[in-house]
XYZ file of C-alpha atoms in Angstrom:
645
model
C 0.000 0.000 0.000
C 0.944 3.275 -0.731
C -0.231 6.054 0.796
C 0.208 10.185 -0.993
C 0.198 13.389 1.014
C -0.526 16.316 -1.413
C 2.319 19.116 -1.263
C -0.071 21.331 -0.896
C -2.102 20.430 2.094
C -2.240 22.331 4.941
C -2.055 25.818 5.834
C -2.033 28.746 2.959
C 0.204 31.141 3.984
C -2.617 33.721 4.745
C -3.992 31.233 7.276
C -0.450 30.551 8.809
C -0.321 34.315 8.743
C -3.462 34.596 11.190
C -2.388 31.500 13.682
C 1.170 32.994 13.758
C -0.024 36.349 14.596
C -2.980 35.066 17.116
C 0.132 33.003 18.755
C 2.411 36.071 19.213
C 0.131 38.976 20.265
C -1.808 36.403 23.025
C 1.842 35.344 24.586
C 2.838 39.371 24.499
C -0.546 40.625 25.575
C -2.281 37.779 27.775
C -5.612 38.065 25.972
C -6.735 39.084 22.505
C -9.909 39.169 21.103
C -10.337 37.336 17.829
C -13.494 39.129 15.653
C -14.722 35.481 14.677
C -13.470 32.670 14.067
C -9.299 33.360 12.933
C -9.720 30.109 10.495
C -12.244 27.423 9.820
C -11.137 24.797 12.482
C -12.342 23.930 15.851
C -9.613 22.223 16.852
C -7.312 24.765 15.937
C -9.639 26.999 17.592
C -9.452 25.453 20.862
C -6.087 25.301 21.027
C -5.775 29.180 20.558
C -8.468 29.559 23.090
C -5.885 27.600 25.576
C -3.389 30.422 24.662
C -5.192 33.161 25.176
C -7.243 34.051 22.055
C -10.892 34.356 22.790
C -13.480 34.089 19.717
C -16.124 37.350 19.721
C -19.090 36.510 17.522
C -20.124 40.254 17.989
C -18.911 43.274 18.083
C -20.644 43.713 21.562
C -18.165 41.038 23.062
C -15.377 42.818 22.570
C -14.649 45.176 25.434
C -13.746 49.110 24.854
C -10.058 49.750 24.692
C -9.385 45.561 24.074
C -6.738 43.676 21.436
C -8.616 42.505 18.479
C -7.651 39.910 15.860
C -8.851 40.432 12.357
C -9.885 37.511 10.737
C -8.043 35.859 7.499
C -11.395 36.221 5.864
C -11.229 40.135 6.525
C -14.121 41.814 7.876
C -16.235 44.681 6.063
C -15.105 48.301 6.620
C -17.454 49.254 8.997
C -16.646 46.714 11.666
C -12.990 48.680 11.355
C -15.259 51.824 12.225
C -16.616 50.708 15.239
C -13.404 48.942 16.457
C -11.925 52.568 16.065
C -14.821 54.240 18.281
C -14.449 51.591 21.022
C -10.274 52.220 21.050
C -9.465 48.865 20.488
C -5.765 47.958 19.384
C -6.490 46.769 15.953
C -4.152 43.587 14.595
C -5.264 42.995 10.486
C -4.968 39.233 9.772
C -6.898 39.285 6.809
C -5.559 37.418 3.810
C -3.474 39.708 1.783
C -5.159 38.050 -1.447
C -8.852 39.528 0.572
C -7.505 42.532 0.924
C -6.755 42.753 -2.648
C -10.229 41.900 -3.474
C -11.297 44.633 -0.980
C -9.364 47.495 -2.939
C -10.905 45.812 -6.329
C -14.518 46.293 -5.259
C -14.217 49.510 -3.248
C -12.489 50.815 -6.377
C -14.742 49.964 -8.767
C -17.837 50.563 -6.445
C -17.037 54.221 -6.444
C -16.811 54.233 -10.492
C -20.350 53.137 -10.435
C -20.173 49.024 -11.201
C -22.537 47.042 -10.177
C -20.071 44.026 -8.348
C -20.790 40.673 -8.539
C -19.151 38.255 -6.367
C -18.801 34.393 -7.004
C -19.076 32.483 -3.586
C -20.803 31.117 -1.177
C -23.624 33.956 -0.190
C -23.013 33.150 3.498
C -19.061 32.594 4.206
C -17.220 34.990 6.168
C -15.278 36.198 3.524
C -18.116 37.039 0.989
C -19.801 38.872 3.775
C -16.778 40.955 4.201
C -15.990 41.588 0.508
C -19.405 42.805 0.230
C -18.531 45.283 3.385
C -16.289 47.385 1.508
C -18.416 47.971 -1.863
C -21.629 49.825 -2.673
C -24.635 47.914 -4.506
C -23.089 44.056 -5.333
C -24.751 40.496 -6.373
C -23.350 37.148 -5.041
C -23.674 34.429 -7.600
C -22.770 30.441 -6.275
C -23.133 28.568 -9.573
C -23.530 28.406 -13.050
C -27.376 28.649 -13.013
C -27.270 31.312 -11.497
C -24.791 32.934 -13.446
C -27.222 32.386 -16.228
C -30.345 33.941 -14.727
C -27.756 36.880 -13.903
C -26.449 37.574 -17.786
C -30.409 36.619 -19.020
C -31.659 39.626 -17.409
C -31.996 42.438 -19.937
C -31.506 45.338 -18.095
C -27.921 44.159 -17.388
C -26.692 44.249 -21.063
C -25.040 47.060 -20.919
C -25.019 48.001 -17.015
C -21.447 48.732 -15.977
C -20.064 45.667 -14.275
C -16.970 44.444 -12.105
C -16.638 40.639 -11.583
C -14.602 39.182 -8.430
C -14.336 35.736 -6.900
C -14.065 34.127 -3.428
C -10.413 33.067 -2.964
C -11.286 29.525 -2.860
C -14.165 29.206 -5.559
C -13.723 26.331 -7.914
C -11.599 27.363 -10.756
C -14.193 24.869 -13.313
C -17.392 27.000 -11.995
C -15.800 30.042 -12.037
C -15.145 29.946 -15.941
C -17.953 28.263 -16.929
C -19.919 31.386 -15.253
C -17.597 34.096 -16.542
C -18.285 33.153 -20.118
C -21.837 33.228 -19.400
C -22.262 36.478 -18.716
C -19.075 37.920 -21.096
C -21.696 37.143 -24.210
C -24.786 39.026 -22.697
C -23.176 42.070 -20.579
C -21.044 44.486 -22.783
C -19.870 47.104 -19.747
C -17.562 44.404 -17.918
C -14.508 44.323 -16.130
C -13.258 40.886 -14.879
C -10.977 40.222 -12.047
C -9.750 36.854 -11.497
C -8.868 36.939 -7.896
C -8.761 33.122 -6.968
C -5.810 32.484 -4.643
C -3.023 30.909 -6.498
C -2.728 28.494 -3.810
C -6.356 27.648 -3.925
C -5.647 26.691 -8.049
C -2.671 24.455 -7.197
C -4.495 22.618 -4.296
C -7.299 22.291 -6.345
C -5.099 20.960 -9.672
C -3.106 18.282 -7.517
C -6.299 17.136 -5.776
C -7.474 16.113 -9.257
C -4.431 14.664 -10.290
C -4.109 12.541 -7.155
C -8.090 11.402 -6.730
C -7.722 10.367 -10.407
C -4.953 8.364 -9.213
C -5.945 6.569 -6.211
C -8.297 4.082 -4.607
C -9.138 5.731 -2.264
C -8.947 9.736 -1.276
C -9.163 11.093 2.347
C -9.995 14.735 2.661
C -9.284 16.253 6.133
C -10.455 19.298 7.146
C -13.618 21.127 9.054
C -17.317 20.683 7.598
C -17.516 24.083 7.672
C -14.308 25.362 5.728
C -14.973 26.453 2.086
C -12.221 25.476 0.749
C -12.269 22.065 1.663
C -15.489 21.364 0.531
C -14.133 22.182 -2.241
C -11.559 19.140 -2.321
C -14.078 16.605 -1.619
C -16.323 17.828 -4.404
C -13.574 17.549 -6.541
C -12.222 14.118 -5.377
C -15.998 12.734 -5.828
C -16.029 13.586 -9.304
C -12.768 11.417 -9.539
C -12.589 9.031 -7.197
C -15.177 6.243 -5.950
C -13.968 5.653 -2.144
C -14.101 9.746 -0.762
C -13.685 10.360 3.426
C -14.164 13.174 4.656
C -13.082 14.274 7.936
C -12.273 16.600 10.548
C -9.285 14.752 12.495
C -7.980 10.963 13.237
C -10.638 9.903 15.675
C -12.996 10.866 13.121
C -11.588 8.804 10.795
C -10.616 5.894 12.555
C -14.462 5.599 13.067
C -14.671 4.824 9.382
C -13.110 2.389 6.739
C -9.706 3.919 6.035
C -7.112 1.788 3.774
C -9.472 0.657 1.440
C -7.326 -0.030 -1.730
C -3.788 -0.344 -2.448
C -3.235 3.768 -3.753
C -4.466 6.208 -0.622
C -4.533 10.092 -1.267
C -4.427 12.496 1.382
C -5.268 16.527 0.621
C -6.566 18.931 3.268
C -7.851 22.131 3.060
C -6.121 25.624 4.236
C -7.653 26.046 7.750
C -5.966 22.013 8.656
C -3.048 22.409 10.813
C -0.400 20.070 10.250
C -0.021 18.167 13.496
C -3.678 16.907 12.357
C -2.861 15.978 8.821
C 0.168 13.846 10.819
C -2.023 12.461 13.063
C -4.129 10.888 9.872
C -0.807 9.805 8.452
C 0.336 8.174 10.831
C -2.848 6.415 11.808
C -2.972 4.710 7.597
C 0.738 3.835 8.110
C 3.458 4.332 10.432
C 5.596 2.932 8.586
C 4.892 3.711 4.758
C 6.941 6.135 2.916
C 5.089 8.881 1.604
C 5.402 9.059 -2.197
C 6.744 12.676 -2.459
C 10.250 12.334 -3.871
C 11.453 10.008 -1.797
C 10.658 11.961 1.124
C 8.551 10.945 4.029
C 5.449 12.900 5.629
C 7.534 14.155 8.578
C 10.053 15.531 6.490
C 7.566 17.328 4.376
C 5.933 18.968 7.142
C 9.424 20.293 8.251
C 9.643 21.414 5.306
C 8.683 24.772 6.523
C 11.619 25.124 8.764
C 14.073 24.868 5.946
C 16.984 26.899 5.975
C 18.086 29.989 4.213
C 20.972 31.008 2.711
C 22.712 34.269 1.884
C 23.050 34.647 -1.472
C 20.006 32.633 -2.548
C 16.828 33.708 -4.074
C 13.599 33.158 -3.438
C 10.062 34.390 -4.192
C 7.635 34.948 -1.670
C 4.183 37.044 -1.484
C 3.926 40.460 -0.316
C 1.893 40.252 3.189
C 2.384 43.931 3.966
C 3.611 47.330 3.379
C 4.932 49.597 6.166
C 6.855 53.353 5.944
C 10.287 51.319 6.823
C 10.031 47.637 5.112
C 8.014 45.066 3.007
C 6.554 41.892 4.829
C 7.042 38.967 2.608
C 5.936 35.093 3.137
C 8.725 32.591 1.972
C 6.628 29.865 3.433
C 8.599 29.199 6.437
C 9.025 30.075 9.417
C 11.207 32.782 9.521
C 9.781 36.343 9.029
C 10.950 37.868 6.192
C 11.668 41.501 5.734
C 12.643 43.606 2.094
C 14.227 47.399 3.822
C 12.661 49.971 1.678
C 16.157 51.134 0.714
C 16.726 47.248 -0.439
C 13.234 47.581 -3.165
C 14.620 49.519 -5.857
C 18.131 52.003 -7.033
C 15.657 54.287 -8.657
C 15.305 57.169 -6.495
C 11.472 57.745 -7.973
C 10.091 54.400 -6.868
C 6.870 54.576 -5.971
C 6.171 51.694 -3.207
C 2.848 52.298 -2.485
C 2.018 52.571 -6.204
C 4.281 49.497 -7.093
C 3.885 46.646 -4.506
C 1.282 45.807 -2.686
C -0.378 42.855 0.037
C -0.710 39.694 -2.332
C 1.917 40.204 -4.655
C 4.349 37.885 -5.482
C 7.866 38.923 -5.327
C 11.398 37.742 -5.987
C 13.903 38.684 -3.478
C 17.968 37.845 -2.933
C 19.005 36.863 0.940
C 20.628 39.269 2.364
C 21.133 38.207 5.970
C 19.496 35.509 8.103
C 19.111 35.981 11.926
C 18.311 32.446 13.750
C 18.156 33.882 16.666
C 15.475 36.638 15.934
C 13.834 34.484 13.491
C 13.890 37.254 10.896
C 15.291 37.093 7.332
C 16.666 40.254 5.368
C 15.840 40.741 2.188
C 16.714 42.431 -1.673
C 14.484 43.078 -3.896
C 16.633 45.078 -5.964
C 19.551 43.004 -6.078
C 17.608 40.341 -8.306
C 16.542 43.623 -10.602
C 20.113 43.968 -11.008
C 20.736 40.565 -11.593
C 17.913 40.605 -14.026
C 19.111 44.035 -15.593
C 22.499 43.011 -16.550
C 21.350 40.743 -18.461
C 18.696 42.928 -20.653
C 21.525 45.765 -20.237
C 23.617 43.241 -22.079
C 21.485 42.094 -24.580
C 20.661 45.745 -25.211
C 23.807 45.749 -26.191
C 24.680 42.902 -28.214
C 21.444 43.886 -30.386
C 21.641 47.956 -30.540
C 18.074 48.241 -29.011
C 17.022 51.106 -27.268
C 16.835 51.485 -23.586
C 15.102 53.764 -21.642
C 15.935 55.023 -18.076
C 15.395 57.477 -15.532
C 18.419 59.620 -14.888
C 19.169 60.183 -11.084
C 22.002 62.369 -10.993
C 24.602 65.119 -12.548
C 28.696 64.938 -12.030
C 31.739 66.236 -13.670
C 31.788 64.590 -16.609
C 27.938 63.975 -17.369
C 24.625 62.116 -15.622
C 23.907 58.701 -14.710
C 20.673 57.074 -15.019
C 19.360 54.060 -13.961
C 17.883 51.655 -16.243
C 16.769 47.818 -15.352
C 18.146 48.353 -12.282
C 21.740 49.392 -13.262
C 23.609 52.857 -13.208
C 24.312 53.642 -17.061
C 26.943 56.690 -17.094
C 25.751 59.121 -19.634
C 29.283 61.428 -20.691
C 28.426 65.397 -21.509
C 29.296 65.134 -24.771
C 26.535 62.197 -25.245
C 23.889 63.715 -23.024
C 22.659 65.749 -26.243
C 22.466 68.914 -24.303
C 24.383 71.785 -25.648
C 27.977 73.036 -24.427
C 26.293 76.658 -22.866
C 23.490 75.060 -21.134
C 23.065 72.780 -17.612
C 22.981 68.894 -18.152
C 20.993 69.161 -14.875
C 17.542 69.735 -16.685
C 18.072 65.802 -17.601
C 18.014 65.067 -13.771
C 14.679 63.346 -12.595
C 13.457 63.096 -16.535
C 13.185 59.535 -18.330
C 15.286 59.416 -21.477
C 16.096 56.709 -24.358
C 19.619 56.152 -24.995
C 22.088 53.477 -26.333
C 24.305 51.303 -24.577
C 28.178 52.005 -25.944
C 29.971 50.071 -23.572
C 29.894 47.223 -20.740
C 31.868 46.199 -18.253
C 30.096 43.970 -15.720
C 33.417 42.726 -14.037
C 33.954 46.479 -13.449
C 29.920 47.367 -13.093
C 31.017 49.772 -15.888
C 28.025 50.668 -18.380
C 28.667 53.837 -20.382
C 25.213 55.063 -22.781
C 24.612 57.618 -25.419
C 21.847 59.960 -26.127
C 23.214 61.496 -28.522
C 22.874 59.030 -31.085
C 19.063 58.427 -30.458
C 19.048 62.127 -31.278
C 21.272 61.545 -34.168
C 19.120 58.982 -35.608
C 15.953 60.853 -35.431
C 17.298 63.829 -36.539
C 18.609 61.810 -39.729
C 15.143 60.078 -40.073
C 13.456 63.474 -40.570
C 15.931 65.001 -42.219
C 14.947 62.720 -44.715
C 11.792 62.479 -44.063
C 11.784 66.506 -44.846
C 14.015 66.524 -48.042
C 11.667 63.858 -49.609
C 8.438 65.997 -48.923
C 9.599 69.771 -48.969
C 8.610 72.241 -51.488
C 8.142 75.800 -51.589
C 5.011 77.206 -49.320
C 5.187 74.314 -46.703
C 5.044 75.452 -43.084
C 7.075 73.657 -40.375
C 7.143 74.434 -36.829
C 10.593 75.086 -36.040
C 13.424 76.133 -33.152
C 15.465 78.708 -33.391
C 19.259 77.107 -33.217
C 21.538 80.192 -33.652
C 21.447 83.906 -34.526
C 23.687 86.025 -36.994
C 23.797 89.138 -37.921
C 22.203 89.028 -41.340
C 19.461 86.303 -39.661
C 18.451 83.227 -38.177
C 19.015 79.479 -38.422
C 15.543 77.286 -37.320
C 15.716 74.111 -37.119
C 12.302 72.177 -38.862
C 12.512 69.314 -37.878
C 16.198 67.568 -38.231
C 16.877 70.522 -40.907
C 17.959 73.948 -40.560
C 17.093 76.548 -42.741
C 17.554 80.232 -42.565
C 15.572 83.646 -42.073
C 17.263 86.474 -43.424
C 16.694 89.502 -41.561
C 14.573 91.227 -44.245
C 12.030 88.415 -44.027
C 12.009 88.142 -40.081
C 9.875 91.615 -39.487
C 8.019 94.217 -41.770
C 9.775 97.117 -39.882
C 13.508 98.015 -40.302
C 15.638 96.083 -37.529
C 18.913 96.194 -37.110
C 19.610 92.442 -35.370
C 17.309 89.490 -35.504
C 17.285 88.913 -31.578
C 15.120 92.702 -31.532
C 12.550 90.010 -32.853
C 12.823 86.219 -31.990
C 15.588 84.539 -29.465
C 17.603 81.185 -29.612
C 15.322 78.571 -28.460
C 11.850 80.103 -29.590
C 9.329 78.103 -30.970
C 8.492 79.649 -34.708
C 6.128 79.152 -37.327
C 7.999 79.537 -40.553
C 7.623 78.535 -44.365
C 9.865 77.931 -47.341
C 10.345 80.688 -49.935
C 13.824 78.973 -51.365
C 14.837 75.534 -52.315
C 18.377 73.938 -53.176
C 18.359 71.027 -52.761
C 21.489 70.596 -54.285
C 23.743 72.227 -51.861
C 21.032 70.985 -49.067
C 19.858 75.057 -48.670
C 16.561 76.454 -47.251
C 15.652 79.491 -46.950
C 12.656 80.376 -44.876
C 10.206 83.114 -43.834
C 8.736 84.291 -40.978
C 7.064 87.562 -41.501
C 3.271 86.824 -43.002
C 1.749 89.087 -45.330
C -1.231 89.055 -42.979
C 0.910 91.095 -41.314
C 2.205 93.405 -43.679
C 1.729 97.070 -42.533
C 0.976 98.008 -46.292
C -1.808 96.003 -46.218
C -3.226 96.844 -42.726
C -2.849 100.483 -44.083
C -4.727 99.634 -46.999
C -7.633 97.738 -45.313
C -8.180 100.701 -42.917
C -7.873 104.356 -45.654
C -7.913 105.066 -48.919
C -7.628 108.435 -50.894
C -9.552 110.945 -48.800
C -9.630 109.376 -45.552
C -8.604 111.439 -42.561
C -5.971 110.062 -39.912
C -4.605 110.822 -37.225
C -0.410 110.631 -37.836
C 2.517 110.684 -35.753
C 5.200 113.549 -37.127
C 8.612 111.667 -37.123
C 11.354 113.769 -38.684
C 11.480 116.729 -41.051
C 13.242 117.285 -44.216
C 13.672 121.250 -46.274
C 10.522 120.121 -48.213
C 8.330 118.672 -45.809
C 7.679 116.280 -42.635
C 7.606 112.613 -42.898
C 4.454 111.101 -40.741
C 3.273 107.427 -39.294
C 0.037 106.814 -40.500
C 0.060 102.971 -39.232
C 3.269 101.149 -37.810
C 5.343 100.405 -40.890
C 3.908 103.185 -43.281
C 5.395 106.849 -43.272
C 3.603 109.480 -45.139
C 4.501 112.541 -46.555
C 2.962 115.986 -45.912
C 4.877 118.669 -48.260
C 5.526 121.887 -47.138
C 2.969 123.471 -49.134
C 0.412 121.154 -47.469
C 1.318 121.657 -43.854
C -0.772 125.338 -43.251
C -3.166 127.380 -44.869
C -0.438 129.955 -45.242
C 3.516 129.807 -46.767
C 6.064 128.886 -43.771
C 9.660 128.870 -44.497
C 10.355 125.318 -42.693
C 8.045 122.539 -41.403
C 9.493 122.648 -37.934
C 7.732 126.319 -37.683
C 4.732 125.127 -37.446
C 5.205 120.761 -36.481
C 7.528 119.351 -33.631
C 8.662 115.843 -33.869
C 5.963 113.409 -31.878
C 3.451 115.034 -31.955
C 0.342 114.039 -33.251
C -1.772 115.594 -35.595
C -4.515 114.681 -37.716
C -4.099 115.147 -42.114
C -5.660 113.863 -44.926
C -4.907 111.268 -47.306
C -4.399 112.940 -50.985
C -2.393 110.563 -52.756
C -1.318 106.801 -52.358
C 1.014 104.707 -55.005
C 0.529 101.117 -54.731
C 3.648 100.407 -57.011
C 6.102 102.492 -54.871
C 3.923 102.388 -51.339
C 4.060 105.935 -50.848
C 1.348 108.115 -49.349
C 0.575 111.764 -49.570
C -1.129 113.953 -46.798
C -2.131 116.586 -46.171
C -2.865 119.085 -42.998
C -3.619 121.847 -45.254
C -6.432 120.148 -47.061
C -8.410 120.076 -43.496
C -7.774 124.076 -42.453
C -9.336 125.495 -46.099
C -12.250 122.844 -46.238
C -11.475 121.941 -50.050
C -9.900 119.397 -52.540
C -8.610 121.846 -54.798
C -5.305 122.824 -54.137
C -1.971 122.515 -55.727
C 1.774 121.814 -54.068
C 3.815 124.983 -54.673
């Protein structure tokens, strides 16, 4: 006979979570309250009561200013509220993979979804799931599923599907694809416990293989129903019970394959006890190992220097709780997560996640284990650092920092030294505006003996710059408008770059007026609308403009008088035959002498002074030569008929 203990029986780690923390905070504190029952077990449960942990099946139990146990099914919010008002010291237990569910639903509550929950309508852990959203329906089975995506009026309602951590993985599809092909506004989170998927898998695989299955575990634990439903469907000979008494009142040993599974809330020392009672002696068919070597199993060693993957049980200000599945406590320093500066924990890691992790330092004596996150990052970046590389392939990182001779940036994990001249920034300005930015850059050269990694951004630039140069010289003709920066100033005008390109604006074409230096008008840096007026393509020459006839102060004169209008003019300088006038900005006209008074004056500054402001009407205006006549003269005698002397 051969009797098979599943690997997987036992404890999850969010259960072994809740009995480790119920164990420490009754031996430090005498009494704690436990807000039902910690785990689906009563004789797990009586042995915590001997310890100190006393089960509250209300709120009202639980005396003001007490220690109180949250369940590893979690609780809904409010109970948190009223644990709060009575000053109780509050210790969380709940299943990190709950709590995950919690932010799900609360989340998607508040964006208006309807949530529907697969589980069992009563359990613990539905009830409290339901605690933390708004309007939800709990669904146990695929017929029910089906009346749920039948109904009409939930086509397109807006939707968020969760599950129980333990629901059966088979039901759970089945009823997902249901109501995917009637609702349209869905959003589907599969938030089975992985550990619930693997117990369930090698339960199959070892009822299908056996004579005879024994499932151990309480009537009223959900998850363990589960196991015997599933060893029913393959298996004939199915026990199911809560401990070795129990089964020693039945048939056990019937057949020459026995399987043993167990749900999450079965402490080990039972699951021994059930061994030991089908054989003493046998050797359990796990690798060669036997059942009490599996169980210890959990107090396996650790070594510096080895990694491991755990899940994230919680998040502090100074460290990162994580499960390895023994029973050391395991601990990632905040300053161990991550070399990028920006990391965002709160944003990045949270209760449920799984997580590899280098060991940093074990302490036997404290039971605690040190941890790196960002030492397996490293591990892992050198190697896409190097096959960035080998292949030429862009990287992208975040750079952290400015010295002497450039910036360094951290990418997968890995300082990449960025040299001035292949930051891309310009000799006369700061490479600091690269600090805190994420850039894309080239790896040059590697040196992992050394921890050397040297990158360019420069030749990103390069190559993009190319790419629309070309892009440019296959498309540009005369009259296209580019956006463009202004790169550099002369004195006779400036260069703009389009776009990988540079062309240039002479200083007549940068402003309607007379200036004497482009910077009176635009500045290196400045983001200009230009277009092309010249082509040659030959020499690779542009030449651009950036003054629009829009603009042009002959034809804002134009638009606003014609011959006979009367303006008021600005007098700007005299000559021996008459005094030269601003009609608009950009358009002088001229009042002769004869036409500045109703009498003969010898000079125009006799009767004008230079500024001021006078108002003269327009006589004469030449298109061809844009030149305009006026005339204060015209005004004083009241007629048109008048010649220049």
């Amino acid at each position: 006979m051969s009797v098979t203990v599943a690997k997987t029986a036992g404890f999850c780690f969010g259960v072994r979570r809740a009995v480790d923390m119920a164990e420490q905070q009754a031996g430090q504190n005498g009494v704690i309250y436990a807000y039902g029952e910690i785990i689906h077990n009563t004789h797990e449960i009586a042995r915590l009561a001997a310890r100190g942990v006393r089960t509250a099946e209300t709120l009202d139990e639980i005396p003001d200013g007490a220690k109180v146990l949250i369940r590893a099914h979690g609780v809904p919010r409010g109970v948190f509220d009223v644990l709060r008002e009575k000053q109780c010291e509050v210790f969380d237990a709940t299943c990190p993979f709950v709590s995950k569910i919690h932010r799900i639903v609360d989340e998607q509550s508040r964006q208006g979804r309807l949530i529907v929950i697969f589980g069992s309508r009563n359990h613990p852990e539905v009830l409290g799931i339901q605690g933390w959203c708004g309007a939800s329906v709990v669904l146990e089975n695929e017929e029910q599923a089906k009346a749920f995506a039948d109904n009409p009026d939930l086509a397109d309602k807006p939707i968020a599907v969760v599950a129980q951590t333990t629901v059966n993985r088979t039901v759970w599809n089945i009823s997902v694809d249901l109501i995917k092909k009637r609702c349209t506004n869905l959003k589907i989170f599969d938030t089975i416990c992985k550990a619930t998927d693997e117990r369930q898998s090698e339960a199959r695989l070892l009822a299908g293989a056996s004579d005879q299955m024994v499932v151990i575990g309480d009537k009223k634990s959900s998850n363990t129903k589960r196991l015997y439903e599933i060893s029913q469907s393959l298996c004939s000979d199915v026990l199911y019970v809560e401990d070795a008494a129990e089964l020693a009142a039945q048939q056990p040993c019937r057949g020459r394959r026995i399987g043993i599974t167990a749900g999450a809330s079965t402490p080990a020392w039972i699951i021994k006890e059930v061994s030991n009672m089908m054989s003493e002696e046998t050797k359990i068919e796990n690798g060669g190992e036997d059942f009490a070597a599996m169980l210890e199993e959990s107090f396996k060693t650790l070594n510096t220097g080895e990694k491991v993957t755990g899940t994230v049980v919680a998040v502090s200000t100074t460290d990162v709780q994580v499960d390895l599945g023994v029973k050391h406590t395991a601990y990632i320093p905040l300053s161990e997560l991550s070399d990028d500066p920006a990391f965002d924990v709160s944003a990045n890691i949270h209760p449920g996640d799984e997580i590899e992790a280098v060991v940093v330092r074990v302490n036997d004596s404290e039971g605690t284990v040190t941890l790196s996150k960002k030492r397996v990052d490293q591990l892992k970046g050198w190697e896409n650092i190097e096959k960035a590389y080998e292949e030429h392939s862009v990287v992208e990182g975040v750079v952290i920092e400015e010295n002497r001779g450039g910036v360094v940036a951290i990418a997968y994990g890995v300082r990449v030294f960025i040299p001035a001249s292949q930051t891309g920034v310009p000799k006369d300005q700061p490479m600091a505006q690269l600090v805190k930015t994420k850039q894309s850059f080239y790896i040059t050269e590697i040196n992992r003996q050394r921890k050397r990694v040297v990158g360019s951004i420069r030749q990103i630039q390069q190559e993009a710059r190319k790419a629309s140069a070309e892009q440019i010289w296959s498309t540009i003709e005369v009259g296209n408008e580019y956006d463009g920066t202004v790169k550099s100033l002369t004195s006779y005008g400036a260069f703009v770059d389009i776009g990988g390109v540079d062309g240039m604006v002479h200083i007549s074409e940068l402003s309607w007026g007379r200036i004497k230096h482009p910077s009176e008008v635009v500045a290196v840096g400045d983001k200009v609308k230009v277009f092309v007026i010249g082509l040659d393509k030959e020499n690779k020459k542009i030449s651009l403009g950036y003054k629009r006839e829009e603009d042009n102060p002959w034809n804002v004169f134009k638009s606003k008088y014609d011959i006979g209008s009367v303006a008021e003019v600005k007098i700007l300088k005299f000559m021996p035959f008459g005094a030269f006038a601003e009609i608009v900005p950009g358009v002088d006209g001229l009042i002769h002498i004869s036409q500045i008074s109703d009498h003969r004056i010898a000079k125009p500054e006799d009767e004008l002074e230079v500024g001021q402001k006078v108002e003269a009407k327009i006589i004469d205006i030449n298109d061809e030569k844009k030149k305009v006549s006026l005339s204060i003269r015209a005004l004083l005698v009241g007629n048109d008929d008048f010649d220049e002397e």
